[in-house]
Amino acid sequence: MTQPILQCKRLTKVFGAKTALAEVSLELPKGKIIGLLGPNGSGKTTLIKLAAGLLKPSEGEIRVDGNLPGIETKAVVSYLPERTYLSDWMRVCDVLDFFEDFYADFDRARAVDMLERLDITTSAKIKTMSKGTKEKVQLILVMSRKASLYLLDEPIGGVDPAARDYILNTIISNYDTNATVIISTHLIADIEQVLDEVVFISKGNVVLHSSVDEIREQNGKSVDDLFREVFKC
């Protein structure tokens, strides 16, 4: 049996009096596109930041490809944060240089090709871009790494519906089939068609982990419909 790309054992993260994750036990396989789905404040971003090594567990453990988060895992994880982190003074070519220097697995030619398809020139300044264009640039940078685990936190949250299709196609066509993509979002209907598995998370607890096919066969409904049923107000 192949080792899971992400493994959580009784993973707990507490911020002061708030429990963001409560004893989460979860194994995610290699070679899948997985939706991490839940309402705002459910613990999605906390789990992604723990996997990216940006937070440390309060209790329990998390492993990426068998390793605790650290130097080894940072080399195989490509992380897209929820907020734009590109500096306004940079041009696109500066960001490409930065990624090329920082990540041994960064494929600059792939990034340039995707930028050209969107009519984004490498001389363009970040500060002149719309929020949606900045998000596209960031996604292209992240998907141009040859990573084992892609962690995408709300990659379609700030872009218009037409751009979402492009972004989803970029995700599908630019990851190795042995790699895993975890997409955190609450826009289920927009991404359902690309998902192999889903994890529903609520108030720091995993309430469902299933393949998309099983949900449709066993429940006779879409992931979006099941999500609305599970999380209805």
Short mmCIF file of N, CA and C in Angstrom, two decimals, residues 103-221:
data_model
loop_
_atom_site.label_atom_id
_atom_site.label_comp_id
_atom_site.label_asym_id
_atom_site.label_seq_id
_atom_site.Cartn_x
_atom_site.Cartn_y
_atom_site.Cartn_z
N TYR A 103 13.06 27.91 -5.52
CA TYR A 103 12.54 26.55 -5.67
C TYR A 103 13.26 25.82 -6.80
N ALA A 104 13.93 24.73 -6.45
CA ALA A 104 14.67 23.94 -7.44
C ALA A 104 13.74 23.31 -8.47
N ASP A 105 12.47 23.09 -8.10
CA ASP A 105 11.53 22.41 -9.01
C ASP A 105 10.69 23.39 -9.82
N PHE A 106 11.03 24.66 -9.82
CA PHE A 106 10.24 25.67 -10.55
C PHE A 106 10.56 25.60 -12.04
N ASP A 107 9.51 25.48 -12.85
CA ASP A 107 9.64 25.40 -14.30
C ASP A 107 9.30 26.76 -14.90
N ARG A 108 10.31 27.56 -15.13
CA ARG A 108 10.09 28.93 -15.60
C ARG A 108 9.41 28.95 -16.98
N ALA A 109 9.82 28.04 -17.86
CA ALA A 109 9.25 28.02 -19.21
C ALA A 109 7.75 27.75 -19.15
N ARG A 110 7.34 26.85 -18.26
CA ARG A 110 5.92 26.56 -18.10
C ARG A 110 5.17 27.80 -17.61
N ALA A 111 5.75 28.51 -16.64
CA ALA A 111 5.12 29.70 -16.11
C ALA A 111 4.96 30.77 -17.18
N VAL A 112 6.01 30.99 -17.95
CA VAL A 112 5.97 32.02 -19.01
C VAL A 112 4.91 31.66 -20.05
N ASP A 113 4.83 30.38 -20.39
CA ASP A 113 3.83 29.94 -21.37
C ASP A 113 2.42 30.24 -20.87
N MET A 114 2.14 29.92 -19.61
CA MET A 114 0.81 30.18 -19.06
C MET A 114 0.52 31.67 -18.97
N LEU A 115 1.52 32.47 -18.61
CA LEU A 115 1.34 33.92 -18.56
C LEU A 115 1.01 34.48 -19.94
N GLU A 116 1.70 33.98 -20.97
CA GLU A 116 1.46 34.45 -22.33
C GLU A 116 0.04 34.12 -22.80
N ARG A 117 -0.45 32.95 -22.38
CA ARG A 117 -1.82 32.56 -22.75
C ARG A 117 -2.85 33.52 -22.16
N LEU A 118 -2.49 34.18 -21.06
CA LEU A 118 -3.39 35.15 -20.42
C LEU A 118 -3.05 36.59 -20.81
N ASP A 119 -2.13 36.73 -21.77
CA ASP A 119 -1.70 38.07 -22.22
C ASP A 119 -1.11 38.89 -21.08
N ILE A 120 -0.40 38.22 -20.17
CA ILE A 120 0.31 38.91 -19.10
C ILE A 120 1.79 38.93 -19.46
N THR A 121 2.35 40.12 -19.67
CA THR A 121 3.75 40.22 -20.07
C THR A 121 4.66 40.16 -18.84
N THR A 122 5.87 39.68 -19.03
CA THR A 122 6.81 39.56 -17.91
C THR A 122 7.29 40.93 -17.43
N SER A 123 7.07 41.98 -18.26
CA SER A 123 7.49 43.32 -17.84
C SER A 123 6.38 44.05 -17.06
N ALA A 124 5.21 43.42 -16.97
CA ALA A 124 4.07 44.05 -16.28
C ALA A 124 4.36 44.24 -14.80
N LYS A 125 3.93 45.37 -14.26
CA LYS A 125 4.14 45.67 -12.84
C LYS A 125 2.96 45.16 -12.02
N ILE A 126 3.27 44.57 -10.88
CA ILE A 126 2.23 44.01 -10.02
C ILE A 126 1.23 45.08 -9.59
N LYS A 127 1.74 46.29 -9.30
CA LYS A 127 0.86 47.33 -8.76
C LYS A 127 -0.18 47.81 -9.77
N THR A 128 0.02 47.53 -11.07
CA THR A 128 -0.95 47.95 -12.09
C THR A 128 -2.03 46.90 -12.32
N MET A 129 -1.92 45.76 -11.66
CA MET A 129 -2.84 44.64 -11.93
C MET A 129 -4.08 44.68 -11.05
N SER A 130 -5.17 44.14 -11.58
CA SER A 130 -6.38 43.94 -10.78
C SER A 130 -6.13 42.81 -9.80
N LYS A 131 -7.01 42.71 -8.80
CA LYS A 131 -6.91 41.63 -7.82
C LYS A 131 -6.97 40.27 -8.50
N GLY A 132 -7.89 40.13 -9.46
CA GLY A 132 -8.03 38.85 -10.16
C GLY A 132 -6.79 38.47 -10.94
N THR A 133 -6.15 39.44 -11.59
CA THR A 133 -4.94 39.16 -12.36
C THR A 133 -3.80 38.76 -11.43
N LYS A 134 -3.68 39.43 -10.30
CA LYS A 134 -2.66 39.05 -9.32
C LYS A 134 -2.87 37.60 -8.87
N GLU A 135 -4.14 37.23 -8.66
CA GLU A 135 -4.42 35.87 -8.21
C GLU A 135 -4.06 34.86 -9.29
N LYS A 136 -4.30 35.23 -10.56
CA LYS A 136 -3.91 34.33 -11.66
C LYS A 136 -2.40 34.16 -11.70
N VAL A 137 -1.65 35.26 -11.54
CA VAL A 137 -0.19 35.19 -11.55
C VAL A 137 0.30 34.28 -10.42
N GLN A 138 -0.27 34.47 -9.24
CA GLN A 138 0.14 33.65 -8.09
C GLN A 138 -0.13 32.18 -8.34
N LEU A 139 -1.31 31.87 -8.89
CA LEU A 139 -1.64 30.48 -9.16
C LEU A 139 -0.68 29.88 -10.19
N ILE A 140 -0.37 30.64 -11.23
CA ILE A 140 0.57 30.16 -12.24
C ILE A 140 1.92 29.84 -11.61
N LEU A 141 2.40 30.70 -10.73
CA LEU A 141 3.68 30.46 -10.06
C LEU A 141 3.64 29.16 -9.26
N VAL A 142 2.56 28.98 -8.51
CA VAL A 142 2.43 27.80 -7.65
C VAL A 142 2.33 26.53 -8.49
N MET A 143 1.55 26.57 -9.59
CA MET A 143 1.35 25.38 -10.42
C MET A 143 2.53 25.12 -11.35
N SER A 144 3.49 26.03 -11.40
CA SER A 144 4.68 25.82 -12.23
C SER A 144 5.80 25.12 -11.48
N ARG A 145 5.53 24.75 -10.24
CA ARG A 145 6.47 23.90 -9.50
C ARG A 145 6.11 22.44 -9.72
N LYS A 146 7.12 21.58 -9.74
CA LYS A 146 6.88 20.13 -9.88
C LYS A 146 6.80 19.55 -8.48
N ALA A 147 5.71 19.87 -7.79
CA ALA A 147 5.55 19.49 -6.39
C ALA A 147 4.83 18.15 -6.26
N SER A 148 4.85 17.61 -5.05
CA SER A 148 4.10 16.39 -4.76
C SER A 148 2.73 16.71 -4.16
N LEU A 149 2.66 17.88 -3.49
CA LEU A 149 1.42 18.29 -2.84
C LEU A 149 1.20 19.78 -3.09
N TYR A 150 0.08 20.10 -3.74
CA TYR A 150 -0.30 21.49 -3.97
C TYR A 150 -1.41 21.85 -2.98
N LEU A 151 -1.20 22.90 -2.22
CA LEU A 151 -2.18 23.37 -1.23
C LEU A 151 -2.72 24.71 -1.71
N LEU A 152 -3.95 24.71 -2.17
CA LEU A 152 -4.54 25.92 -2.76
C LEU A 152 -5.66 26.43 -1.87
N ASP A 153 -5.43 27.55 -1.21
CA ASP A 153 -6.39 28.10 -0.26
C ASP A 153 -7.24 29.16 -0.97
N GLU A 154 -8.48 28.81 -1.25
CA GLU A 154 -9.44 29.71 -1.95
C GLU A 154 -8.86 30.27 -3.26
N PRO A 155 -8.46 29.39 -4.19
CA PRO A 155 -7.83 29.89 -5.43
C PRO A 155 -8.79 30.60 -6.37
N ILE A 156 -10.12 30.40 -6.18
CA ILE A 156 -11.09 31.03 -7.10
C ILE A 156 -11.97 32.04 -6.39
N GLY A 157 -11.65 32.35 -5.13
CA GLY A 157 -12.53 33.21 -4.34
C GLY A 157 -12.66 34.62 -4.86
N GLY A 158 -11.59 35.18 -5.44
CA GLY A 158 -11.63 36.59 -5.80
C GLY A 158 -11.70 36.88 -7.29
N VAL A 159 -11.97 35.84 -8.10
CA VAL A 159 -11.99 36.07 -9.54
C VAL A 159 -13.39 35.86 -10.10
N ASP A 160 -13.62 36.43 -11.28
CA ASP A 160 -14.95 36.35 -11.87
C ASP A 160 -15.21 34.94 -12.41
N PRO A 161 -16.48 34.58 -12.63
CA PRO A 161 -16.82 33.22 -13.06
C PRO A 161 -16.09 32.77 -14.32
N ALA A 162 -15.88 33.67 -15.29
CA ALA A 162 -15.19 33.29 -16.52
C ALA A 162 -13.74 32.88 -16.22
N ALA A 163 -13.13 33.59 -15.30
CA ALA A 163 -11.74 33.29 -14.95
C ALA A 163 -11.63 31.99 -14.16
N ARG A 164 -12.71 31.61 -13.47
CA ARG A 164 -12.66 30.37 -12.68
C ARG A 164 -12.41 29.16 -13.56
N ASP A 165 -13.06 29.14 -14.72
CA ASP A 165 -12.86 28.01 -15.63
C ASP A 165 -11.40 27.92 -16.05
N TYR A 166 -10.80 29.06 -16.36
CA TYR A 166 -9.39 29.05 -16.75
C TYR A 166 -8.52 28.55 -15.60
N ILE A 167 -8.82 29.02 -14.39
CA ILE A 167 -8.02 28.64 -13.23
C ILE A 167 -8.13 27.14 -12.97
N LEU A 168 -9.33 26.60 -13.06
CA LEU A 168 -9.52 25.17 -12.84
C LEU A 168 -8.81 24.35 -13.92
N ASN A 169 -8.89 24.82 -15.16
CA ASN A 169 -8.16 24.12 -16.24
C ASN A 169 -6.66 24.18 -16.02
N THR A 170 -6.18 25.32 -15.50
CA THR A 170 -4.75 25.45 -15.19
C THR A 170 -4.33 24.44 -14.14
N ILE A 171 -5.17 24.27 -13.12
CA ILE A 171 -4.87 23.32 -12.05
C ILE A 171 -4.84 21.89 -12.61
N ILE A 172 -5.87 21.54 -13.40
CA ILE A 172 -5.98 20.17 -13.92
C ILE A 172 -4.82 19.83 -14.85
N SER A 173 -4.45 20.77 -15.71
CA SER A 173 -3.48 20.45 -16.76
C SER A 173 -2.03 20.68 -16.36
N ASN A 174 -1.80 21.16 -15.15
CA ASN A 174 -0.42 21.49 -14.78
C ASN A 174 0.06 20.81 -13.50
N TYR A 175 -0.54 19.67 -13.19
CA TYR A 175 0.02 18.93 -12.06
C TYR A 175 0.28 17.51 -12.49
N ASP A 176 1.37 16.94 -11.95
CA ASP A 176 1.73 15.56 -12.23
C ASP A 176 0.63 14.65 -11.67
N THR A 177 0.28 13.60 -12.41
CA THR A 177 -0.82 12.74 -11.97
C THR A 177 -0.46 11.92 -10.73
N ASN A 178 0.81 11.91 -10.34
CA ASN A 178 1.19 11.26 -9.08
C ASN A 178 1.12 12.23 -7.90
N ALA A 179 0.91 13.50 -8.21
CA ALA A 179 0.83 14.53 -7.16
C ALA A 179 -0.61 14.65 -6.68
N THR A 180 -0.77 15.33 -5.55
CA THR A 180 -2.09 15.58 -4.99
C THR A 180 -2.34 17.08 -4.92
N VAL A 181 -3.55 17.48 -5.27
CA VAL A 181 -3.96 18.88 -5.17
C VAL A 181 -5.08 18.97 -4.14
N ILE A 182 -4.89 19.80 -3.12
CA ILE A 182 -5.94 20.06 -2.15
C ILE A 182 -6.45 21.48 -2.37
N ILE A 183 -7.74 21.59 -2.69
CA ILE A 183 -8.35 22.89 -2.96
C ILE A 183 -9.31 23.22 -1.84
N SER A 184 -9.02 24.27 -1.10
CA SER A 184 -9.92 24.74 -0.05
C SER A 184 -10.85 25.80 -0.63
N THR A 185 -12.15 25.61 -0.44
CA THR A 185 -13.09 26.59 -0.96
C THR A 185 -14.48 26.37 -0.34
N HIS A 186 -15.34 27.38 -0.47
CA HIS A 186 -16.76 27.19 -0.15
C HIS A 186 -17.60 27.34 -1.42
N LEU A 187 -16.93 27.51 -2.58
CA LEU A 187 -17.64 27.63 -3.87
C LEU A 187 -17.68 26.24 -4.51
N ILE A 188 -18.52 25.37 -3.97
CA ILE A 188 -18.50 23.95 -4.33
C ILE A 188 -18.90 23.73 -5.78
N ALA A 189 -19.98 24.36 -6.21
CA ALA A 189 -20.50 24.10 -7.56
C ALA A 189 -19.46 24.41 -8.63
N ASP A 190 -18.61 25.40 -8.38
CA ASP A 190 -17.62 25.82 -9.38
C ASP A 190 -16.49 24.81 -9.56
N ILE A 191 -16.19 24.04 -8.51
CA ILE A 191 -15.03 23.15 -8.62
C ILE A 191 -15.40 21.67 -8.62
N GLU A 192 -16.68 21.37 -8.40
CA GLU A 192 -17.08 19.97 -8.22
C GLU A 192 -16.62 19.08 -9.38
N GLN A 193 -16.66 19.61 -10.60
CA GLN A 193 -16.37 18.76 -11.76
C GLN A 193 -14.91 18.31 -11.82
N VAL A 194 -14.01 18.94 -11.07
CA VAL A 194 -12.60 18.54 -11.15
C VAL A 194 -12.18 17.66 -9.97
N LEU A 195 -13.07 17.45 -8.98
CA LEU A 195 -12.68 16.76 -7.75
C LEU A 195 -12.79 15.24 -7.85
N ASP A 196 -11.82 14.55 -7.24
CA ASP A 196 -11.89 13.10 -7.07
C ASP A 196 -12.46 12.74 -5.71
N GLU A 197 -12.06 13.50 -4.68
CA GLU A 197 -12.50 13.24 -3.31
C GLU A 197 -12.85 14.56 -2.64
N VAL A 198 -13.64 14.46 -1.55
CA VAL A 198 -13.94 15.65 -0.77
C VAL A 198 -13.78 15.35 0.72
N VAL A 199 -13.37 16.37 1.44
CA VAL A 199 -13.34 16.34 2.90
C VAL A 199 -14.21 17.49 3.38
N PHE A 200 -15.30 17.17 4.10
CA PHE A 200 -16.14 18.20 4.71
C PHE A 200 -15.60 18.47 6.11
N ILE A 201 -15.39 19.74 6.43
CA ILE A 201 -14.88 20.11 7.75
C ILE A 201 -15.81 21.15 8.36
N SER A 202 -16.13 20.97 9.64
CA SER A 202 -17.05 21.87 10.34
C SER A 202 -16.58 22.07 11.77
N LYS A 203 -16.40 23.32 12.16
CA LYS A 203 -16.01 23.65 13.53
C LYS A 203 -14.81 22.84 14.00
N GLY A 204 -13.84 22.68 13.09
CA GLY A 204 -12.60 22.00 13.45
C GLY A 204 -12.65 20.50 13.42
N ASN A 205 -13.78 19.93 12.95
CA ASN A 205 -13.93 18.47 12.89
C ASN A 205 -14.19 18.03 11.46
N VAL A 206 -13.59 16.90 11.08
CA VAL A 206 -13.90 16.30 9.79
C VAL A 206 -15.21 15.53 9.93
N VAL A 207 -16.21 15.93 9.14
CA VAL A 207 -17.51 15.27 9.24
C VAL A 207 -17.77 14.32 8.08
N LEU A 208 -16.94 14.38 7.04
CA LEU A 208 -17.08 13.46 5.91
C LEU A 208 -15.79 13.43 5.11
N HIS A 209 -15.35 12.23 4.72
CA HIS A 209 -14.26 12.06 3.75
C HIS A 209 -14.71 10.97 2.81
N SER A 210 -14.93 11.32 1.55
CA SER A 210 -15.51 10.37 0.60
C SER A 210 -15.05 10.71 -0.81
N SER A 211 -15.14 9.71 -1.70
CA SER A 211 -14.93 10.00 -3.12
C SER A 211 -16.19 10.66 -3.66
N VAL A 212 -16.00 11.46 -4.70
CA VAL A 212 -17.15 12.15 -5.32
C VAL A 212 -18.11 11.12 -5.91
N ASP A 213 -17.57 10.04 -6.50
CA ASP A 213 -18.43 9.01 -7.08
C ASP A 213 -19.31 8.35 -6.02
N GLU A 214 -18.73 8.08 -4.84
CA GLU A 214 -19.51 7.45 -3.77
C GLU A 214 -20.66 8.36 -3.32
N ILE A 215 -20.39 9.65 -3.23
CA ILE A 215 -21.44 10.60 -2.82
C ILE A 215 -22.60 10.55 -3.81
N ARG A 216 -22.26 10.54 -5.10
CA ARG A 216 -23.32 10.54 -6.12
C ARG A 216 -24.08 9.22 -6.12
N GLU A 217 -23.35 8.10 -5.94
CA GLU A 217 -24.00 6.78 -5.97
C GLU A 217 -24.84 6.53 -4.72
N GLN A 218 -24.26 6.84 -3.54
CA GLN A 218 -24.92 6.49 -2.29
C GLN A 218 -26.00 7.50 -1.88
N ASN A 219 -25.79 8.77 -2.25
CA ASN A 219 -26.73 9.80 -1.83
C ASN A 219 -27.64 10.29 -2.96
N GLY A 220 -27.27 9.92 -4.20
CA GLY A 220 -28.08 10.34 -5.33
C GLY A 220 -28.13 11.83 -5.51
N LYS A 221 -27.06 12.53 -5.11
CA LYS A 221 -27.03 13.99 -5.25
C LYS A 221 -25.61 14.46 -5.49
#
